């Protein structure tokens, strides 16, 4: 098993029989209120490296865009320069968030014709963009809310990101790499819409169901959600989809939908090979995590359930890292507080040891922690 297979749980897959082959993630594109400062945060706190840039100095008078990378993960953060930029209205409505989960595909036209036949909304038709580094072919499909999937074939391109971008490095001192790849990206959709979007990913994009969590598994006294997971052929791209379930009080998914003004990306899980070092490095830079109560670690049921893991439970407890085990192995995970002003988007850090799951056994402990924060915000 390669390091990447182990890190994000890849499986063998034959692209030639896939109606919509997806190689992996291309980029997560964000719209933010201040891309200049967000790019700094991603470098200083998350150890990402600046690779490319587009803005007024390069002829883009509409917005600034910074392209950052950590291992296999690429983020693009865009913020309006022109007060009349369409990004202003988008940001006004949603706040900071992910607008595009761009995917790398070997054949843009084949994917788009399959998607069109199966009912997709094509936002951008397949087209080429070229500069001195070659040609990128891409197209875009609509998904939940105002989120899209740009499909990108950059096999004939050697530039730093896309035509129109220049190579640019940061002046920030490069620290150690904090995470290696994107593991999964979670979408929150409205009550009753989860199955519709699961069906969309299966029918339109050839994804398959991975796992299912419903009802009691993830209910707490007050709030609940339902979640299903779809993945592409090789499992590099995994999309859990959540919808609120009825509880005694307002679900955390409802809080998200209210503050994001509709469906959107809830959290991005970042894969790391050493979650202890990652959490220590992030904490040292001021990143805040959801606290895990000591009772989580003191529960004899937890100790029995998780069995042997690579570090003493006390080391996990000191950092608030959660553990889950299934038939394939175990995983270690932790969640940040929202990284935006609105209680919407947050990160997860995940270290997999064979488990292909998403921490189902931790949902209850996690939700109780989220609810304590929701209550503090006056939104429970
Ligand atoms: Fe997750």
mmCIF file of C-alpha atoms and ligand atoms in Angstrom:
data_model
loop_
_atom_site.group_PDB
_atom_site.id
_atom_site.type_symbol
_atom_site.label_atom_id
_atom_site.label_comp_id
_atom_site.label_asym_id
_atom_site.label_seq_id
_atom_site.Cartn_x
_atom_site.Cartn_y
_atom_site.Cartn_z
ATOM 1 C CA UNK A 1 0.000 0.000 0.000
ATOM 2 C CA UNK A 2 1.415 3.429 -0.907
ATOM 3 C CA UNK A 3 1.555 6.243 1.627
ATOM 4 C CA UNK A 4 -1.217 8.058 -0.222
ATOM 5 C CA UNK A 5 -3.439 4.959 -0.316
ATOM 6 C CA UNK A 6 -2.984 4.675 3.418
ATOM 7 C CA UNK A 7 -3.462 8.389 4.092
ATOM 8 C CA UNK A 8 -6.766 8.830 2.294
ATOM 9 C CA UNK A 9 -7.991 5.215 1.896
ATOM 10 C CA UNK A 10 -7.635 4.683 -1.866
ATOM 11 C CA UNK A 11 -8.869 1.538 -3.590
ATOM 12 C CA UNK A 12 -8.031 -0.041 -6.962
ATOM 13 C CA UNK A 13 -10.289 1.166 -9.784
ATOM 14 C CA UNK A 14 -10.457 0.688 -13.556
ATOM 15 C CA UNK A 15 -11.170 4.081 -15.189
ATOM 16 C CA UNK A 16 -11.920 2.523 -18.584
ATOM 17 C CA UNK A 17 -15.259 1.142 -17.356
ATOM 18 C CA UNK A 18 -16.207 4.311 -15.476
ATOM 19 C CA UNK A 19 -18.748 6.562 -17.272
ATOM 20 C CA UNK A 20 -17.383 9.627 -15.461
ATOM 21 C CA UNK A 21 -13.745 8.958 -14.541
ATOM 22 C CA UNK A 22 -12.324 11.298 -11.891
ATOM 23 C CA UNK A 23 -8.603 11.229 -11.133
ATOM 24 C CA UNK A 24 -8.743 13.284 -7.951
ATOM 25 C CA UNK A 25 -9.116 16.757 -6.460
ATOM 26 C CA UNK A 26 -7.971 19.680 -8.614
ATOM 27 C CA UNK A 27 -8.579 22.578 -6.213
ATOM 28 C CA UNK A 28 -10.922 23.921 -3.571
ATOM 29 C CA UNK A 29 -11.821 27.449 -4.640
ATOM 30 C CA UNK A 30 -12.990 29.849 -1.920
ATOM 31 C CA UNK A 31 -14.578 33.270 -2.073
ATOM 32 C CA UNK A 32 -13.546 35.285 0.971
ATOM 33 C CA UNK A 33 -13.868 38.849 2.212
ATOM 34 C CA UNK A 34 -10.123 39.423 2.210
ATOM 35 C CA UNK A 35 -8.076 37.015 0.085
ATOM 36 C CA UNK A 36 -4.804 38.748 0.935
ATOM 37 C CA UNK A 37 -5.232 38.052 4.647
ATOM 38 C CA UNK A 38 -6.785 34.599 4.143
ATOM 39 C CA UNK A 39 -3.759 33.563 2.038
ATOM 40 C CA UNK A 40 -1.525 34.735 4.867
ATOM 41 C CA UNK A 41 -3.528 32.699 7.412
ATOM 42 C CA UNK A 42 -3.324 29.548 5.299
ATOM 43 C CA UNK A 43 0.438 29.977 5.036
ATOM 44 C CA UNK A 44 1.176 30.995 8.616
ATOM 45 C CA UNK A 45 -1.260 28.709 10.445
ATOM 46 C CA UNK A 46 -1.811 25.793 8.038
ATOM 47 C CA UNK A 47 1.696 25.701 6.553
ATOM 48 C CA UNK A 48 0.472 26.019 2.951
ATOM 49 C CA UNK A 49 2.872 27.332 0.280
ATOM 50 C CA UNK A 50 1.906 30.151 -2.070
ATOM 51 C CA UNK A 51 2.387 29.008 -5.675
ATOM 52 C CA UNK A 52 0.496 31.354 -7.998
ATOM 53 C CA UNK A 53 -1.394 34.622 -8.106
ATOM 54 C CA UNK A 54 -3.797 36.612 -10.269
ATOM 55 C CA UNK A 55 -4.846 40.217 -9.593
ATOM 56 C CA UNK A 56 -4.740 43.787 -10.860
ATOM 57 C CA UNK A 57 -0.954 43.549 -11.387
ATOM 58 C CA UNK A 58 -1.486 40.639 -13.810
ATOM 59 C CA UNK A 59 -4.393 42.261 -15.667
ATOM 60 C CA UNK A 60 -7.221 40.843 -13.511
ATOM 61 C CA UNK A 61 -8.974 44.002 -12.338
ATOM 62 C CA UNK A 62 -11.963 42.131 -10.864
ATOM 63 C CA UNK A 63 -10.384 40.242 -7.965
ATOM 64 C CA UNK A 64 -7.254 38.902 -6.347
ATOM 65 C CA UNK A 65 -6.698 35.133 -6.294
ATOM 66 C CA UNK A 66 -3.959 33.321 -4.369
ATOM 67 C CA UNK A 67 -3.148 29.668 -5.118
ATOM 68 C CA UNK A 68 -1.795 27.703 -2.161
ATOM 69 C CA UNK A 69 -0.647 24.126 -1.826
ATOM 70 C CA UNK A 70 0.122 21.573 0.860
ATOM 71 C CA UNK A 71 1.137 18.160 -0.497
ATOM 72 C CA UNK A 72 -1.635 17.066 -2.876
ATOM 73 C CA UNK A 73 -4.093 19.744 -1.674
ATOM 74 C CA UNK A 74 -4.552 22.969 -3.631
ATOM 75 C CA UNK A 75 -6.653 25.881 -2.336
ATOM 76 C CA UNK A 76 -7.475 29.012 -4.324
ATOM 77 C CA UNK A 77 -8.749 32.008 -2.332
ATOM 78 C CA UNK A 78 -10.447 34.803 -4.236
ATOM 79 C CA UNK A 79 -11.524 38.201 -2.969
ATOM 80 C CA UNK A 80 -13.107 41.111 -4.856
ATOM 81 C CA UNK A 81 -11.039 44.157 -5.844
ATOM 82 C CA UNK A 82 -13.654 45.863 -8.040
ATOM 83 C CA UNK A 83 -16.604 46.956 -5.845
ATOM 84 C CA UNK A 84 -18.859 45.795 -8.691
ATOM 85 C CA UNK A 85 -17.292 42.323 -8.885
ATOM 86 C CA UNK A 86 -19.838 39.467 -8.811
ATOM 87 C CA UNK A 87 -17.788 38.110 -5.888
ATOM 88 C CA UNK A 88 -19.110 40.977 -3.720
ATOM 89 C CA UNK A 89 -22.731 39.815 -4.031
ATOM 90 C CA UNK A 90 -21.708 36.200 -3.470
ATOM 91 C CA UNK A 91 -19.765 37.100 -0.346
ATOM 92 C CA UNK A 92 -22.548 39.365 0.889
ATOM 93 C CA UNK A 93 -24.955 36.435 0.763
ATOM 94 C CA UNK A 94 -22.799 33.520 1.935
ATOM 95 C CA UNK A 95 -19.828 34.966 3.770
ATOM 96 C CA UNK A 96 -16.493 33.172 3.334
ATOM 97 C CA UNK A 97 -16.909 29.738 1.820
ATOM 98 C CA UNK A 98 -16.076 27.194 -0.866
ATOM 99 C CA UNK A 99 -17.624 28.015 -4.240
ATOM 100 C CA UNK A 100 -15.971 25.365 -6.386
ATOM 101 C CA UNK A 101 -14.858 21.807 -5.637
ATOM 102 C CA UNK A 102 -12.773 21.437 -8.790
ATOM 103 C CA UNK A 103 -11.971 17.880 -9.873
ATOM 104 C CA UNK A 104 -9.229 16.540 -12.091
ATOM 105 C CA UNK A 105 -10.581 14.416 -14.934
ATOM 106 C CA UNK A 106 -8.802 12.750 -17.854
ATOM 107 C CA UNK A 107 -11.545 13.581 -20.380
ATOM 108 C CA UNK A 108 -13.658 16.713 -19.797
ATOM 109 C CA UNK A 109 -15.892 16.182 -22.853
ATOM 110 C CA UNK A 110 -16.730 12.574 -21.975
ATOM 111 C CA UNK A 111 -17.717 13.608 -18.435
ATOM 112 C CA UNK A 112 -19.826 16.542 -19.611
ATOM 113 C CA UNK A 113 -21.713 14.539 -22.221
ATOM 114 C CA UNK A 114 -22.502 11.815 -19.651
ATOM 115 C CA UNK A 115 -23.538 14.459 -17.088
ATOM 116 C CA UNK A 116 -25.732 16.297 -19.612
ATOM 117 C CA UNK A 117 -27.496 13.069 -20.651
ATOM 118 C CA UNK A 118 -28.190 12.381 -16.969
ATOM 119 C CA UNK A 119 -29.718 15.732 -16.141
ATOM 120 C CA UNK A 120 -26.822 17.914 -14.937
ATOM 121 C CA UNK A 121 -26.872 21.699 -15.237
ATOM 122 C CA UNK A 122 -23.793 22.632 -17.284
ATOM 123 C CA UNK A 123 -22.651 26.058 -16.051
ATOM 124 C CA UNK A 124 -19.623 26.320 -18.344
ATOM 125 C CA UNK A 125 -19.285 24.325 -21.560
ATOM 126 C CA UNK A 126 -16.004 22.504 -22.304
ATOM 127 C CA UNK A 127 -13.421 24.992 -23.570
ATOM 128 C CA UNK A 128 -9.665 25.515 -23.840
ATOM 129 C CA UNK A 129 -7.553 28.216 -22.210
ATOM 130 C CA UNK A 130 -3.961 28.578 -23.364
ATOM 131 C CA UNK A 131 -0.811 30.533 -22.657
ATOM 132 C CA UNK A 132 2.922 29.934 -23.125
ATOM 133 C CA UNK A 133 2.738 26.940 -20.719
ATOM 134 C CA UNK A 134 0.190 25.014 -22.776
ATOM 135 C CA UNK A 135 -3.556 24.401 -22.714
ATOM 136 C CA UNK A 136 -6.058 23.564 -19.962
ATOM 137 C CA UNK A 137 -9.448 22.123 -20.927
ATOM 138 C CA UNK A 138 -12.291 22.591 -18.450
ATOM 139 C CA UNK A 139 -16.062 22.812 -17.938
ATOM 140 C CA UNK A 140 -18.293 23.314 -14.895
ATOM 141 C CA UNK A 141 -21.381 21.553 -13.462
ATOM 142 C CA UNK A 142 -23.762 22.903 -10.831
ATOM 143 C CA UNK A 143 -24.065 21.028 -7.542
ATOM 144 C CA UNK A 144 -25.836 21.911 -4.245
ATOM 145 C CA UNK A 145 -26.594 25.572 -3.502
ATOM 146 C CA UNK A 146 -24.304 27.964 -5.355
ATOM 147 C CA UNK A 147 -21.482 25.427 -5.353
ATOM 148 C CA UNK A 148 -20.015 24.013 -8.561
ATOM 149 C CA UNK A 149 -17.659 21.330 -9.823
ATOM 150 C CA UNK A 150 -15.209 22.589 -12.387
ATOM 151 C CA UNK A 151 -13.799 19.606 -14.286
ATOM 152 C CA UNK A 152 -10.189 20.202 -15.245
ATOM 153 C CA UNK A 153 -7.807 18.408 -17.601
ATOM 154 C CA UNK A 154 -4.374 19.983 -17.137
ATOM 155 C CA UNK A 155 -2.431 17.121 -18.750
ATOM 156 C CA UNK A 156 -1.253 19.468 -21.552
ATOM 157 C CA UNK A 157 -0.346 22.331 -19.201
ATOM 158 C CA UNK A 158 2.885 23.082 -17.307
ATOM 159 C CA UNK A 159 2.069 26.497 -15.806
ATOM 160 C CA UNK A 160 1.722 27.245 -12.080
ATOM 161 C CA UNK A 161 -2.115 27.000 -12.052
ATOM 162 C CA UNK A 162 -4.204 28.268 -14.971
ATOM 163 C CA UNK A 163 -3.605 30.679 -17.857
ATOM 164 C CA UNK A 164 -3.807 34.202 -16.419
ATOM 165 C CA UNK A 165 -1.955 33.250 -13.216
ATOM 166 C CA UNK A 166 1.701 33.982 -12.551
ATOM 167 C CA UNK A 167 4.008 31.933 -10.357
ATOM 168 C CA UNK A 168 4.422 33.572 -6.961
ATOM 169 C CA UNK A 169 6.002 32.416 -3.748
ATOM 170 C CA UNK A 170 5.279 33.714 -0.264
ATOM 171 C CA UNK A 171 7.610 35.732 1.877
ATOM 172 C CA UNK A 172 6.406 33.759 4.883
ATOM 173 C CA UNK A 173 9.081 31.443 6.319
ATOM 174 C CA UNK A 174 8.269 27.926 5.140
ATOM 175 C CA UNK A 175 7.524 25.687 8.114
ATOM 176 C CA UNK A 176 6.968 21.933 8.092
ATOM 177 C CA UNK A 177 4.099 20.579 5.988
ATOM 178 C CA UNK A 178 1.093 20.292 8.277
ATOM 179 C CA UNK A 179 -1.177 18.205 6.056
ATOM 180 C CA UNK A 180 -0.680 16.060 2.958
ATOM 181 C CA UNK A 181 -3.969 15.881 1.060
ATOM 182 C CA UNK A 182 -7.699 16.526 1.075
ATOM 183 C CA UNK A 183 -9.469 13.472 2.509
ATOM 184 C CA UNK A 184 -13.127 14.466 2.100
ATOM 185 C CA UNK A 185 -15.352 17.510 1.632
ATOM 186 C CA UNK A 186 -18.727 17.577 3.382
ATOM 187 C CA UNK A 187 -21.830 19.297 2.010
ATOM 188 C CA UNK A 188 -24.806 20.444 4.086
ATOM 189 C CA UNK A 189 -28.119 20.351 2.212
ATOM 190 C CA UNK A 190 -31.705 21.154 3.205
ATOM 191 C CA UNK A 191 -34.087 18.814 5.031
ATOM 192 C CA UNK A 192 -35.281 16.132 2.633
ATOM 193 C CA UNK A 193 -32.603 16.867 0.006
ATOM 194 C CA UNK A 194 -29.822 14.477 1.017
ATOM 195 C CA UNK A 195 -31.111 11.544 -1.038
ATOM 196 C CA UNK A 196 -31.599 13.806 -4.042
ATOM 197 C CA UNK A 197 -27.930 14.806 -3.960
ATOM 198 C CA UNK A 198 -26.762 11.249 -3.299
ATOM 199 C CA UNK A 199 -28.740 10.311 -6.396
ATOM 200 C CA UNK A 200 -27.162 13.224 -8.322
ATOM 201 C CA UNK A 201 -23.633 12.019 -7.559
ATOM 202 C CA UNK A 202 -24.522 8.426 -8.448
ATOM 203 C CA UNK A 203 -26.511 9.113 -11.620
ATOM 204 C CA UNK A 204 -24.726 12.184 -13.017
ATOM 205 C CA UNK A 205 -21.141 11.620 -11.843
ATOM 206 C CA UNK A 206 -20.909 7.823 -11.497
ATOM 207 C CA UNK A 207 -20.070 7.965 -7.764
ATOM 208 C CA UNK A 208 -20.993 5.078 -5.438
ATOM 209 C CA UNK A 209 -22.334 4.938 -1.885
ATOM 210 C CA UNK A 210 -19.638 4.367 0.717
ATOM 211 C CA UNK A 211 -21.326 4.253 4.057
ATOM 212 C CA UNK A 212 -24.492 5.386 5.671
ATOM 213 C CA UNK A 213 -25.240 6.964 9.006
ATOM 214 C CA UNK A 214 -28.852 7.559 9.820
ATOM 215 C CA UNK A 215 -30.970 8.510 12.801
ATOM 216 C CA UNK A 216 -29.885 7.285 16.225
ATOM 217 C CA UNK A 217 -26.244 6.919 15.275
ATOM 218 C CA UNK A 218 -25.784 10.616 15.247
ATOM 219 C CA UNK A 219 -28.609 11.956 17.326
ATOM 220 C CA UNK A 220 -28.032 13.781 20.568
ATOM 221 C CA UNK A 221 -30.667 14.885 23.016
ATOM 222 C CA UNK A 222 -31.238 18.114 21.121
ATOM 223 C CA UNK A 223 -30.192 17.877 17.528
ATOM 224 C CA UNK A 224 -29.557 15.295 14.893
ATOM 225 C CA UNK A 225 -28.520 14.913 11.334
ATOM 226 C CA UNK A 226 -28.570 12.323 8.621
ATOM 227 C CA UNK A 227 -25.499 11.687 6.544
ATOM 228 C CA UNK A 228 -24.641 9.556 3.521
ATOM 229 C CA UNK A 229 -21.290 9.301 1.767
ATOM 230 C CA UNK A 230 -20.554 9.014 -1.958
ATOM 231 C CA UNK A 231 -17.123 8.482 -3.505
ATOM 232 C CA UNK A 232 -15.543 8.364 -6.943
ATOM 233 C CA UNK A 233 -14.129 5.120 -8.362
ATOM 234 C CA UNK A 234 -10.740 5.151 -6.605
ATOM 235 C CA UNK A 235 -12.163 6.744 -3.404
ATOM 236 C CA UNK A 236 -9.792 9.692 -3.613
ATOM 237 C CA UNK A 237 -12.809 12.027 -3.780
ATOM 238 C CA UNK A 238 -15.286 11.444 -0.958
ATOM 239 C CA UNK A 239 -18.370 13.562 -0.357
ATOM 240 C CA UNK A 240 -20.371 13.050 2.827
ATOM 241 C CA UNK A 241 -23.737 14.825 2.491
ATOM 242 C CA UNK A 242 -25.655 15.933 5.584
ATOM 243 C CA UNK A 243 -29.221 17.032 6.072
ATOM 244 C CA UNK A 244 -30.789 18.146 9.343
ATOM 245 C CA UNK A 245 -32.926 15.642 11.240
ATOM 246 C CA UNK A 246 -35.651 16.633 13.628
ATOM 247 C CA UNK A 247 -34.465 17.029 17.213
ATOM 248 C CA UNK A 248 -35.714 18.842 20.286
ATOM 249 C CA UNK A 249 -33.764 21.948 19.365
ATOM 250 C CA UNK A 250 -32.244 23.416 16.240
ATOM 251 C CA UNK A 251 -29.789 21.133 14.454
ATOM 252 C CA UNK A 252 -26.244 22.320 13.763
ATOM 253 C CA UNK A 253 -27.066 21.786 10.069
ATOM 254 C CA UNK A 254 -29.974 24.242 10.366
ATOM 255 C CA UNK A 255 -27.616 26.755 11.948
ATOM 256 C CA UNK A 256 -25.263 26.340 8.974
ATOM 257 C CA UNK A 257 -28.082 26.654 6.409
ATOM 258 C CA UNK A 258 -29.325 29.839 8.103
ATOM 259 C CA UNK A 259 -25.924 31.497 8.233
ATOM 260 C CA UNK A 260 -24.662 30.341 4.821
ATOM 261 C CA UNK A 261 -28.093 31.183 3.359
ATOM 262 C CA UNK A 262 -28.500 27.751 1.831
ATOM 263 C CA UNK A 263 -26.595 24.553 1.102
ATOM 264 C CA UNK A 264 -22.824 24.600 0.916
ATOM 265 C CA UNK A 265 -19.550 23.093 2.053
ATOM 266 C CA UNK A 266 -19.513 22.459 5.805
ATOM 267 C CA UNK A 267 -16.076 21.010 6.469
ATOM 268 C CA UNK A 268 -12.929 19.972 4.697
ATOM 269 C CA UNK A 269 -11.013 17.007 6.108
ATOM 270 C CA UNK A 270 -7.256 17.292 5.721
ATOM 271 C CA UNK A 271 -5.204 14.091 5.789
ATOM 272 C CA UNK A 272 -2.067 13.986 7.903
ATOM 273 C CA UNK A 273 0.401 11.208 8.673
ATOM 274 C CA UNK A 274 1.048 12.583 12.181
ATOM 275 C CA UNK A 275 -2.012 14.193 13.707
ATOM 276 C CA UNK A 276 -0.253 14.861 17.035
ATOM 277 C CA UNK A 277 2.428 17.018 15.402
ATOM 278 C CA UNK A 278 -0.210 18.633 13.174
ATOM 279 C CA UNK A 279 -2.435 19.602 16.100
ATOM 280 C CA UNK A 280 0.550 20.892 18.098
ATOM 281 C CA UNK A 281 1.686 23.026 15.144
ATOM 282 C CA UNK A 282 -1.808 24.424 14.512
ATOM 283 C CA UNK A 283 -2.357 25.182 18.212
ATOM 284 C CA UNK A 284 1.009 26.965 18.339
ATOM 285 C CA UNK A 285 -0.282 29.237 15.548
ATOM 286 C CA UNK A 286 -3.523 29.959 17.384
ATOM 287 C CA UNK A 287 -5.930 27.615 15.557
ATOM 288 C CA UNK A 288 -8.769 26.640 17.901
ATOM 289 C CA UNK A 289 -10.284 23.169 18.116
ATOM 290 C CA UNK A 290 -13.576 21.901 19.483
ATOM 291 C CA UNK A 291 -12.847 20.781 23.041
ATOM 292 C CA UNK A 292 -13.395 17.112 23.857
ATOM 293 C CA UNK A 293 -14.534 16.413 27.430
ATOM 294 C CA UNK A 294 -12.326 14.205 29.637
ATOM 295 C CA UNK A 295 -15.305 11.889 30.076
ATOM 296 C CA UNK A 296 -14.840 10.843 26.414
ATOM 297 C CA UNK A 297 -11.450 9.294 27.259
ATOM 298 C CA UNK A 298 -12.460 7.965 30.664
ATOM 299 C CA UNK A 299 -15.355 5.967 29.217
ATOM 300 C CA UNK A 300 -14.401 2.270 29.580
ATOM 301 C CA UNK A 301 -16.561 1.501 26.530
ATOM 302 C CA UNK A 302 -14.364 3.773 24.417
ATOM 303 C CA UNK A 303 -11.172 2.059 25.584
ATOM 304 C CA UNK A 304 -12.684 -1.340 24.787
ATOM 305 C CA UNK A 305 -13.992 -0.191 21.408
ATOM 306 C CA UNK A 306 -10.797 1.409 20.102
ATOM 307 C CA UNK A 307 -8.367 -1.330 21.195
ATOM 308 C CA UNK A 308 -4.691 -0.658 20.503
ATOM 309 C CA UNK A 309 -3.788 2.604 18.744
ATOM 310 C CA UNK A 310 -0.297 3.895 17.927
ATOM 311 C CA UNK A 311 -0.098 6.367 20.826
ATOM 312 C CA UNK A 312 -1.234 6.260 24.457
ATOM 313 C CA UNK A 313 -4.789 7.511 24.961
ATOM 314 C CA UNK A 314 -3.369 10.156 27.336
ATOM 315 C CA UNK A 315 -1.527 11.765 24.392
ATOM 316 C CA UNK A 316 -4.808 11.964 22.471
ATOM 317 C CA UNK A 317 -6.648 13.304 25.520
ATOM 318 C CA UNK A 318 -4.056 16.045 26.034
ATOM 319 C CA UNK A 319 -4.845 17.299 22.514
ATOM 320 C CA UNK A 320 -8.573 16.458 22.348
ATOM 321 C CA UNK A 321 -8.077 14.010 19.450
ATOM 322 C CA UNK A 322 -10.940 11.546 18.840
ATOM 323 C CA UNK A 323 -10.539 7.858 17.919
ATOM 324 C CA UNK A 324 -12.794 5.550 15.959
ATOM 325 C CA UNK A 325 -12.390 1.944 14.859
ATOM 326 C CA UNK A 326 -14.241 -0.190 12.341
ATOM 327 C CA UNK A 327 -13.661 -3.590 10.727
ATOM 328 C CA UNK A 328 -10.854 -2.217 8.517
ATOM 329 C CA UNK A 329 -8.802 -0.358 11.111
ATOM 330 C CA UNK A 330 -8.912 2.891 13.042
ATOM 331 C CA UNK A 331 -8.710 6.628 12.531
ATOM 332 C CA UNK A 332 -7.730 9.631 14.631
ATOM 333 C CA UNK A 333 -9.567 12.907 14.025
ATOM 334 C CA UNK A 334 -10.173 16.386 15.429
ATOM 335 C CA UNK A 335 -12.293 19.347 14.328
ATOM 336 C CA UNK A 336 -11.452 23.046 14.374
ATOM 337 C CA UNK A 337 -13.883 25.730 15.386
ATOM 338 C CA UNK A 338 -15.363 27.581 12.390
ATOM 339 C CA UNK A 339 -12.533 29.428 10.631
ATOM 340 C CA UNK A 340 -14.976 32.057 9.353
ATOM 341 C CA UNK A 341 -16.938 34.789 11.148
ATOM 342 C CA UNK A 342 -20.229 33.044 10.430
ATOM 343 C CA UNK A 343 -20.664 29.626 12.131
ATOM 344 C CA UNK A 344 -20.279 27.790 8.832
ATOM 345 C CA UNK A 345 -17.009 26.318 7.524
ATOM 346 C CA UNK A 346 -14.455 24.389 9.585
ATOM 347 C CA UNK A 347 -11.607 21.921 9.093
ATOM 348 C CA UNK A 348 -11.123 18.357 10.261
ATOM 349 C CA UNK A 349 -7.683 16.780 10.620
ATOM 350 C CA UNK A 350 -7.668 13.027 10.049
ATOM 351 C CA UNK A 351 -5.032 10.306 10.356
ATOM 352 C CA UNK A 352 -6.212 6.977 8.924
ATOM 353 C CA UNK A 353 -4.885 3.562 9.875
ATOM 354 C CA UNK A 354 -6.870 1.287 7.589
ATOM 355 C CA UNK A 355 -10.303 2.635 8.472
ATOM 356 C CA UNK A 356 -12.271 3.878 5.460
ATOM 357 C CA UNK A 357 -14.897 5.480 7.700
ATOM 358 C CA UNK A 358 -15.616 9.001 8.852
ATOM 359 C CA UNK A 359 -15.662 8.672 12.634
ATOM 360 C CA UNK A 360 -19.243 7.466 13.043
ATOM 361 C CA UNK A 361 -18.478 6.369 16.611
ATOM 362 C CA UNK A 362 -17.493 9.949 17.441
ATOM 363 C CA UNK A 363 -20.507 11.712 16.031
ATOM 364 C CA UNK A 364 -22.326 11.845 19.314
ATOM 365 C CA UNK A 365 -19.344 13.206 21.279
ATOM 366 C CA UNK A 366 -18.638 15.641 18.477
ATOM 367 C CA UNK A 367 -22.211 16.889 18.271
ATOM 368 C CA UNK A 368 -22.405 17.424 21.987
ATOM 369 C CA UNK A 369 -19.271 19.572 21.677
ATOM 370 C CA UNK A 370 -20.767 21.501 18.736
ATOM 371 C CA UNK A 371 -24.000 22.032 20.652
ATOM 372 C CA UNK A 372 -22.162 23.533 23.606
ATOM 373 C CA UNK A 373 -20.676 26.065 21.179
ATOM 374 C CA UNK A 374 -24.010 26.625 19.414
ATOM 375 C CA UNK A 375 -25.555 27.371 22.788
ATOM 376 C CA UNK A 376 -22.771 29.864 23.537
ATOM 377 C CA UNK A 377 -23.599 31.601 20.229
ATOM 378 C CA UNK A 378 -27.304 31.701 21.171
ATOM 379 C CA UNK A 379 -28.294 29.478 18.225
ATOM 380 C CA UNK A 380 -29.483 26.298 19.930
HETATM 381 FE FE1 LIG B 1 -15.464 14.613 8.238
#
